[in-house]
Amino acid sequence: MFGQRRIDPTPGTHYRCERVSAVNGQYFFSTREGSLEGPYFTRVDAEREIYCYIRRMIQAKDIIESRAF
């Protein structure tokens, strides 16, 4: 997939892949920024937390942008 976020300096290729992985019976999800979040007890918990993580990142961005003015 070709795409560029506003904060990316140059266009890049982003490949869609499974964000949730299991390690020793615990579940983690990876972020675009390269961090591994978790552990979670179930896959459903990890998938739910992906949406919470995205919401927190959007809120943080909005707060930072509102303080810039």
PDB file of C-alpha atoms in Angstrom:
ATOM      1  CA  MET A   1       0.000   0.000   0.000  1.00  0.00           C
ATOM      2  CA  PHE A   2       1.363   3.387  -0.925  1.00  0.00           C
ATOM      3  CA  GLY A   3       0.679   6.192   1.443  1.00  0.00           C
ATOM      4  CA  GLN A   4       2.147   9.081   3.303  1.00  0.00           C
ATOM      5  CA  ARG A   5       1.134  10.575   6.598  1.00  0.00           C
ATOM      6  CA  ARG A   6       1.496  14.323   6.989  1.00  0.00           C
ATOM      7  CA  ILE A   7       4.335  13.786   9.469  1.00  0.00           C
ATOM      8  CA  ASP A   8       6.305  11.460   7.171  1.00  0.00           C
ATOM      9  CA  PRO A   9       9.187  13.240   5.413  1.00  0.00           C
ATOM     10  CA  THR A  10       8.982  11.169   2.224  1.00  0.00           C
ATOM     11  CA  PRO A  11       6.452   8.815   0.615  1.00  0.00           C
ATOM     12  CA  GLY A  12       6.734   5.267   1.815  1.00  0.00           C
ATOM     13  CA  THR A  13       5.299   1.846   1.265  1.00  0.00           C
ATOM     14  CA  HIS A  14       3.258   0.484   4.151  1.00  0.00           C
ATOM     15  CA  TYR A  15       2.281  -3.168   4.051  1.00  0.00           C
ATOM     16  CA  ARG A  16      -0.876  -4.330   5.758  1.00  0.00           C
ATOM     17  CA  CYS A  17      -0.175  -7.165   8.138  1.00  0.00           C
ATOM     18  CA  GLU A  18      -1.591  -8.791  11.194  1.00  0.00           C
ATOM     19  CA  ARG A  19      -1.108  -6.400  14.098  1.00  0.00           C
ATOM     20  CA  VAL A  20      -1.914  -8.921  16.839  1.00  0.00           C
ATOM     21  CA  SER A  21       0.588 -11.625  17.729  1.00  0.00           C
ATOM     22  CA  ALA A  22       0.707 -14.284  20.415  1.00  0.00           C
ATOM     23  CA  VAL A  23       3.803 -14.971  22.493  1.00  0.00           C
ATOM     24  CA  ASN A  24       3.723 -17.651  25.195  1.00  0.00           C
ATOM     25  CA  GLY A  25      -0.069 -17.480  25.392  1.00  0.00           C
ATOM     26  CA  GLN A  26      -0.158 -13.700  25.777  1.00  0.00           C
ATOM     27  CA  TYR A  27      -1.296 -11.299  23.075  1.00  0.00           C
ATOM     28  CA  PHE A  28       0.402  -8.133  21.861  1.00  0.00           C
ATOM     29  CA  PHE A  29      -0.237  -5.648  19.086  1.00  0.00           C
ATOM     30  CA  SER A  30       2.318  -3.708  17.104  1.00  0.00           C
ATOM     31  CA  THR A  31       1.994  -0.042  16.261  1.00  0.00           C
ATOM     32  CA  ARG A  32       3.020   1.833  13.146  1.00  0.00           C
ATOM     33  CA  GLU A  33       5.581   3.622  15.312  1.00  0.00           C
ATOM     34  CA  GLY A  34       7.260   0.288  15.990  1.00  0.00           C
ATOM     35  CA  SER A  35       6.239  -0.358  19.595  1.00  0.00           C
ATOM     36  CA  LEU A  36       4.804  -3.618  20.867  1.00  0.00           C
ATOM     37  CA  GLU A  37       1.863  -3.073  23.250  1.00  0.00           C
ATOM     38  CA  GLY A  38       0.667  -5.635  25.747  1.00  0.00           C
ATOM     39  CA  PRO A  39       0.463  -8.236  27.094  1.00  0.00           C
ATOM     40  CA  TYR A  40      -3.260  -8.972  26.975  1.00  0.00           C
ATOM     41  CA  PHE A  41      -4.977 -12.154  28.107  1.00  0.00           C
ATOM     42  CA  THR A  42      -7.027 -12.712  24.957  1.00  0.00           C
ATOM     43  CA  ARG A  43      -6.905 -11.740  21.298  1.00  0.00           C
ATOM     44  CA  VAL A  44     -10.205  -9.896  21.742  1.00  0.00           C
ATOM     45  CA  ASP A  45      -8.648  -7.786  24.516  1.00  0.00           C
ATOM     46  CA  ALA A  46      -5.689  -6.915  22.295  1.00  0.00           C
ATOM     47  CA  GLU A  47      -7.922  -5.988  19.362  1.00  0.00           C
ATOM     48  CA  ARG A  48     -10.086  -3.794  21.605  1.00  0.00           C
ATOM     49  CA  GLU A  49      -6.987  -2.049  22.925  1.00  0.00           C
ATOM     50  CA  ILE A  50      -5.863  -1.229  19.372  1.00  0.00           C
ATOM     51  CA  TYR A  51      -8.874   1.067  19.039  1.00  0.00           C
ATOM     52  CA  CYS A  52      -8.209   2.589  22.477  1.00  0.00           C
ATOM     53  CA  TYR A  53      -4.583   3.201  21.493  1.00  0.00           C
ATOM     54  CA  ILE A  54      -5.604   4.922  18.251  1.00  0.00           C
ATOM     55  CA  ARG A  55      -8.108   7.093  20.114  1.00  0.00           C
ATOM     56  CA  ARG A  56      -5.426   8.123  22.658  1.00  0.00           C
ATOM     57  CA  MET A  57      -2.974   9.006  19.878  1.00  0.00           C
ATOM     58  CA  ILE A  58      -5.592  11.161  18.124  1.00  0.00           C
ATOM     59  CA  GLN A  59      -6.469  12.907  21.401  1.00  0.00           C
ATOM     60  CA  ALA A  60      -2.795  13.558  22.162  1.00  0.00           C
ATOM     61  CA  LYS A  61      -2.268  15.009  18.693  1.00  0.00           C
ATOM     62  CA  ASP A  62      -5.306  17.261  19.099  1.00  0.00           C
ATOM     63  CA  ILE A  63      -4.061  18.516  22.481  1.00  0.00           C
ATOM     64  CA  ILE A  64      -0.598  19.269  21.108  1.00  0.00           C
ATOM     65  CA  GLU A  65      -2.023  21.082  18.095  1.00  0.00           C
ATOM     66  CA  SER A  66      -4.410  23.138  20.245  1.00  0.00           C
ATOM     67  CA  ARG A  67      -1.536  24.330  22.462  1.00  0.00           C
ATOM     68  CA  ALA A  68       0.555  25.387  19.468  1.00  0.00           C
ATOM     69  CA  PHE A  69      -1.553  28.502  18.981  1.00  0.00           C
TER      70      PHE A  69
END
